[in-house]
Short mmCIF file of C-alpha atoms in Angstrom, two decimals:
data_model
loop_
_atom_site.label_atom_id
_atom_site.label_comp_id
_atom_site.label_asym_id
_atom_site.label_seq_id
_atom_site.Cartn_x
_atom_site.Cartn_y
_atom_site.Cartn_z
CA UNK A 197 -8.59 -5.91 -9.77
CA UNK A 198 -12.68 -6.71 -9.69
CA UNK A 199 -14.44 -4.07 -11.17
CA UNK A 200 -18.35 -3.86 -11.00
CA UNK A 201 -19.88 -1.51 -13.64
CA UNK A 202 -22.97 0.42 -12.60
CA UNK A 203 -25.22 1.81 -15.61
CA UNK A 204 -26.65 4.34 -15.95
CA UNK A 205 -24.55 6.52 -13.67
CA UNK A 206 -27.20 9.44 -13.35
CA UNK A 207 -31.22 9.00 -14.73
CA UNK A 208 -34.02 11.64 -14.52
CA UNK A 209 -37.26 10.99 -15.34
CA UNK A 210 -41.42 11.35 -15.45
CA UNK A 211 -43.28 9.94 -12.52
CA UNK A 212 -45.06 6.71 -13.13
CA UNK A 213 -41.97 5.45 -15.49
CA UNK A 214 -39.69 2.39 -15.08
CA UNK A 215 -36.33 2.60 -14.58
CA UNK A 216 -33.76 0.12 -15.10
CA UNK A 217 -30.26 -0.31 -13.76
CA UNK A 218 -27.50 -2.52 -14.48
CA UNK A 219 -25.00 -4.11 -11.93
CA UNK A 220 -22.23 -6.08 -14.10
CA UNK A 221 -18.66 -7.67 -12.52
CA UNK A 222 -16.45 -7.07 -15.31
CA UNK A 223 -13.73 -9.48 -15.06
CA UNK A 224 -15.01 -12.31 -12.43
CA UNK A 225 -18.16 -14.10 -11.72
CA UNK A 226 -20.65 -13.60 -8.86
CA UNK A 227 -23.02 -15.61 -7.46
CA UNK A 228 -24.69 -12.78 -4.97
CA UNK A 229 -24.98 -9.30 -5.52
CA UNK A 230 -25.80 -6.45 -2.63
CA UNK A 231 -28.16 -3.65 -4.00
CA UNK A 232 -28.38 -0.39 -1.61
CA UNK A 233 -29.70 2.95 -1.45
CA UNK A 234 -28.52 6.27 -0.20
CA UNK A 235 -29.85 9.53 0.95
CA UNK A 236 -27.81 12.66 0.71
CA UNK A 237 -24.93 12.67 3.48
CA UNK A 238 -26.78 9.45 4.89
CA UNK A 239 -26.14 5.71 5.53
CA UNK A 240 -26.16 3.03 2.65
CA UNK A 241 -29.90 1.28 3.26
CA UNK A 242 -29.18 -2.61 2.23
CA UNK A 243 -32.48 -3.15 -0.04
CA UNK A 244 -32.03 -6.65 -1.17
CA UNK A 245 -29.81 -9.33 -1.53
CA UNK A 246 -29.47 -10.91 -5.29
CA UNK A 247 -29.17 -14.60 -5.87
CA UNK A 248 -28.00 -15.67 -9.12
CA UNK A 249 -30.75 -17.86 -10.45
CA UNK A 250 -33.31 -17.60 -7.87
CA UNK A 251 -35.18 -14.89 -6.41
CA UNK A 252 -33.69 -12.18 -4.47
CA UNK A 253 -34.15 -11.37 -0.42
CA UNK A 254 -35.52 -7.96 0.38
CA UNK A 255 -34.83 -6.29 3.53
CA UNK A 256 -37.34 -5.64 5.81
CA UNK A 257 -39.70 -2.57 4.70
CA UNK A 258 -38.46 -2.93 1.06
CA UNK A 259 -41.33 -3.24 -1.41
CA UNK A 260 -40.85 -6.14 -4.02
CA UNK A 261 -42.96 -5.15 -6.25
CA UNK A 262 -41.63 -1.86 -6.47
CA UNK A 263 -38.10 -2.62 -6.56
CA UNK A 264 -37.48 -5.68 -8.78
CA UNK A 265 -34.43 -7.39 -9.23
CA UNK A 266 -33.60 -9.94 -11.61
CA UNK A 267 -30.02 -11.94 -11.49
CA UNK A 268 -30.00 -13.90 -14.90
CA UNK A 269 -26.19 -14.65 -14.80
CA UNK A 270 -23.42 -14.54 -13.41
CA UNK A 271 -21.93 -11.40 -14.45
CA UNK A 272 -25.56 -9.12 -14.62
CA UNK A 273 -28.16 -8.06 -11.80
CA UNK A 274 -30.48 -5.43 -12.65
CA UNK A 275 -32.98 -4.00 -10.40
CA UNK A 276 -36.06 -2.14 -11.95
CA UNK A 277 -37.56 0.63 -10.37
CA UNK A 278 -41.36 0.37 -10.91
CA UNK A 279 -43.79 3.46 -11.70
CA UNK A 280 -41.05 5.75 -9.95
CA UNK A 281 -41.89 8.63 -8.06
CA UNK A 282 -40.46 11.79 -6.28
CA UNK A 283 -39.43 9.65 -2.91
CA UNK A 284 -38.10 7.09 -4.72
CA UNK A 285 -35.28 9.63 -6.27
CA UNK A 286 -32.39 8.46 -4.13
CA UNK A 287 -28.55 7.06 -4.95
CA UNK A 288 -28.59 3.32 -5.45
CA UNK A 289 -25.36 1.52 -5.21
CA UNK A 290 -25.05 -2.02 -6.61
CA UNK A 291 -22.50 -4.53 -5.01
CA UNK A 292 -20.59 -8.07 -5.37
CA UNK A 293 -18.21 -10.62 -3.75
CA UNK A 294 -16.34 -12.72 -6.22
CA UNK A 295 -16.92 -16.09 -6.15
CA UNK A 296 -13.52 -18.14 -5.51
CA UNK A 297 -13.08 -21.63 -5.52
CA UNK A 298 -10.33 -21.83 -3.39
CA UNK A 299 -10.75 -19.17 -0.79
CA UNK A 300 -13.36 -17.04 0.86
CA UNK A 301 -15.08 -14.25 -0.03
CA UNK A 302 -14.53 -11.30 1.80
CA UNK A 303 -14.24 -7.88 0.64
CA UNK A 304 -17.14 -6.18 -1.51
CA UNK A 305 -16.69 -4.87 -4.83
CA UNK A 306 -18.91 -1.60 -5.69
CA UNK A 307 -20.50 -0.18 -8.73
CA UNK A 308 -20.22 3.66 -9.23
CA UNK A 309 -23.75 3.99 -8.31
CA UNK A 310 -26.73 5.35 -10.11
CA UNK A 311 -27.94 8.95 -8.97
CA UNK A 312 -31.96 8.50 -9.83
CA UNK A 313 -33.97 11.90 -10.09
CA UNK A 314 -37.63 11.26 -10.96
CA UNK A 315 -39.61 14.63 -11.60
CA UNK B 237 -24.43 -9.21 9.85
CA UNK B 238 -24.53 -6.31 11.93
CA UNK B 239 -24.21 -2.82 11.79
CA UNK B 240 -21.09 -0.99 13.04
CA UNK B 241 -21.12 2.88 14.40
CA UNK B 242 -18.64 5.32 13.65
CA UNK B 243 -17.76 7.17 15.51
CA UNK B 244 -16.83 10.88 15.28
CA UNK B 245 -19.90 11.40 12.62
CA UNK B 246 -17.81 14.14 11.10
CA UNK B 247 -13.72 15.54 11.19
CA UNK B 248 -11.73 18.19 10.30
CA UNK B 249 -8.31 18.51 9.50
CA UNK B 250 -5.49 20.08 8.02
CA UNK B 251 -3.29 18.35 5.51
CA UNK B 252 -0.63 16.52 7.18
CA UNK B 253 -1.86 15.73 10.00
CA UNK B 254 -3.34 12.71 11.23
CA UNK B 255 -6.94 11.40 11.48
CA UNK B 256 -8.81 8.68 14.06
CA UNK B 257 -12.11 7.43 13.31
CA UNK B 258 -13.39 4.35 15.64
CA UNK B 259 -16.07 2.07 14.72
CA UNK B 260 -18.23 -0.23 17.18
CA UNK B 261 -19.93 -3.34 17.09
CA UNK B 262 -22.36 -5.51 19.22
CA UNK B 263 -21.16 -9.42 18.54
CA UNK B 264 -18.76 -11.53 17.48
CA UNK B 265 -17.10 -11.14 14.39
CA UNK B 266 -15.21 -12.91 11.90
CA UNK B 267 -13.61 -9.72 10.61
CA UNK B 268 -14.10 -6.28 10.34
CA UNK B 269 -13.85 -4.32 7.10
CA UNK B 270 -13.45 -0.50 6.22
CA UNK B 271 -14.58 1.33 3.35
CA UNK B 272 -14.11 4.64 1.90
CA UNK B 273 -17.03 6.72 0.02
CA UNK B 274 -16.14 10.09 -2.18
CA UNK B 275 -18.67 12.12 -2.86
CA UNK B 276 -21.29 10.50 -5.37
CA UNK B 277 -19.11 7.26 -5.77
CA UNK B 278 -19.67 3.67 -4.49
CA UNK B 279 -17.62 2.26 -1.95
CA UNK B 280 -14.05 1.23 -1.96
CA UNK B 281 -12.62 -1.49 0.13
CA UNK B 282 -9.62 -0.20 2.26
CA UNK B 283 -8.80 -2.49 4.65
CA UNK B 284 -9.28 -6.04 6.36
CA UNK B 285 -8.85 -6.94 9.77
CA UNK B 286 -9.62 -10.71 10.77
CA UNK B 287 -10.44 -11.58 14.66
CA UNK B 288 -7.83 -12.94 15.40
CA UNK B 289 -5.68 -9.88 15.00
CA UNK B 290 -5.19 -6.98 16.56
CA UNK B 291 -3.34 -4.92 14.20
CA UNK B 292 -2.82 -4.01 10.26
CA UNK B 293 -0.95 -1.51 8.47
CA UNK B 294 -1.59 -0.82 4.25
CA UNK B 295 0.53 2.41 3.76
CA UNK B 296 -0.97 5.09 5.56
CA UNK B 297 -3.64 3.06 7.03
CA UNK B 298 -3.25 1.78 10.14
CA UNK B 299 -5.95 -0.30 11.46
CA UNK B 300 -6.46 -1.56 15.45
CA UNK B 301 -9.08 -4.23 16.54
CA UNK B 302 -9.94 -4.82 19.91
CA UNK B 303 -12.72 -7.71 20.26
CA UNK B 304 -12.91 -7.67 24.14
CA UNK B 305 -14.17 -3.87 23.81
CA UNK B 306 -15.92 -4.56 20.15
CA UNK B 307 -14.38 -1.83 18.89
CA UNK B 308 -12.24 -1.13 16.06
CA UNK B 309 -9.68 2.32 14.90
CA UNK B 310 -8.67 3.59 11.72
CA UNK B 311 -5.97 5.73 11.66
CA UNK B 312 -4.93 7.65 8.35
CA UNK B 313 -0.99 9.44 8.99
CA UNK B 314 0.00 12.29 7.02
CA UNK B 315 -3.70 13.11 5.75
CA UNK B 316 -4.14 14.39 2.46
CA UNK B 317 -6.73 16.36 0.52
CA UNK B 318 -7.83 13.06 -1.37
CA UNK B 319 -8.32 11.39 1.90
CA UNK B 320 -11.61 13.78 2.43
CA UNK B 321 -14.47 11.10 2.01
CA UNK B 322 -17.23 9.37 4.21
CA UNK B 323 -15.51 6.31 5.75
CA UNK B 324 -17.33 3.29 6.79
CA UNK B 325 -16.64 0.16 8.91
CA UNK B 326 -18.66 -3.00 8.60
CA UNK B 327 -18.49 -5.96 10.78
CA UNK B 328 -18.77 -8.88 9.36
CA UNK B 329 -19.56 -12.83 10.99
CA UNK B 330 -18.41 -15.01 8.92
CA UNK B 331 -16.31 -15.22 5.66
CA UNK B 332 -19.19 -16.25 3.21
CA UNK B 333 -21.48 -14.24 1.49
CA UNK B 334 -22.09 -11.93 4.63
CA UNK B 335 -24.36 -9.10 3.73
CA UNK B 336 -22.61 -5.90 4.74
CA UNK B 337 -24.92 -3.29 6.87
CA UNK B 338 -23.41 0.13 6.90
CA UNK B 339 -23.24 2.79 9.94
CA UNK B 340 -24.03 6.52 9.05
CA UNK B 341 -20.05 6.85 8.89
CA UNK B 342 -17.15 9.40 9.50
CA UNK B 343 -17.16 12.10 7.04
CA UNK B 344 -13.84 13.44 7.20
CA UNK B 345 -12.63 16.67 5.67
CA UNK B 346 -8.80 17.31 4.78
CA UNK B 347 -8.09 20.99 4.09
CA UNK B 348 -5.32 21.59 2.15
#
């Protein structure tokens, strides 16, 4: 099956650090990648959609400067947390559909998620 | 895209027994998809449902879709302890690369 591996899994650190996390489908190529967030026992928040070789569509209220996502390949999205603090300490959960030549996309494949704790 | 609501927010059970969760929508769909969410985990893809059907069955998933009423039931038989997870539909309008929004969800509890 497609597996999408989510590193790290679980990050702490100092306010006013970067933080980077890695998206990567393991065994199949996609062209778009889904990056959300999640509070405890809430909703997934869609933050931004990522676009292999272009630039990536933020949601609405999303800060792109703050949350930067880069989609060099196929296989890789990362998005980069900028000078992190406190309220930015939240799940994120990184997402794909496989691309297919022959039929549609339709389900989406999840990472693990990364549990971000910035002190 | 478009956000679906689940609908109850939370359930409790006992093993073996059965558990309905319903999810509505606003418009038209291509198909509606459900996910499940353990604790601290991404999502996993459950089941599919296209538009043009009304129902699906994966082992003990049992899935209705009713478009005239925009709504949509999940049904898990025989429950389990490893069923207990936050389940979420998402409505989806078309079969390309349809960003997903999520509802807050069903979190249901199996006790063993």
């Amino acid at each position: 099956g497609a597996v999408v591996s989510q590193h790290p899994s679980r990050v702490i650190c100092k306010s006013g650090t970067s933080v980077k996390i890695e998206c990567r489908s393991l065994d199949f190529q996609a062209t778009t990648m889904f990056w959300y967030r999640q509070f405890p026992k809430q909703s997934l928040m869609l933050m931004a959609t990522s676009n292999e070789g272009s630039k990536a569509t933020y949601e609405q209220g999303v800060e792109k400067d703050k949350f930067l996502i880069n989609h060099a390949s196929l296989t890789l999205s990362t998005l980069t947390v900028t000078s992190a603090h406190p309220e930015d300490s939240s799940f994120y959960i990184c997402s794909a559909y496989r691309d297919r030549k022959q039929t549609y996309n339709e389900k989406l494949f999840f990472g693990s998620g990364t549990q971000l704790s910035v002190l | 895209s478009q956000q679906g609501e689940e609908d109850p927010q939370a359930l409790s059970i006992q093993e073996g027994e059965n558990a309905t969760m319903n999810c509505s929508y606003k418009t038209s769909i291509n198909n509606l998809q459900w996910y499940r969410q353990n604790s601290g985990r991404g999502l996993v893809h459950l089941i599919l449902i296209r538009s043009n059907e009304r129902e699906k069955h994966s082992g003990r998933l049992r899935v209705t879709l009713d478009t005239s009423k925009k709504s949509s039931s999940l049904l898990i038989t025989a429950s389990r302890a490893a069923d207990t997870a936050s389940y979420f539909c998402a409505p989806s309008r078309s079969y390309n690369t349809d960003k997903l929004i999520f509802g807050t969800g069903t979190r249901l509890q199996v006790f063993p």
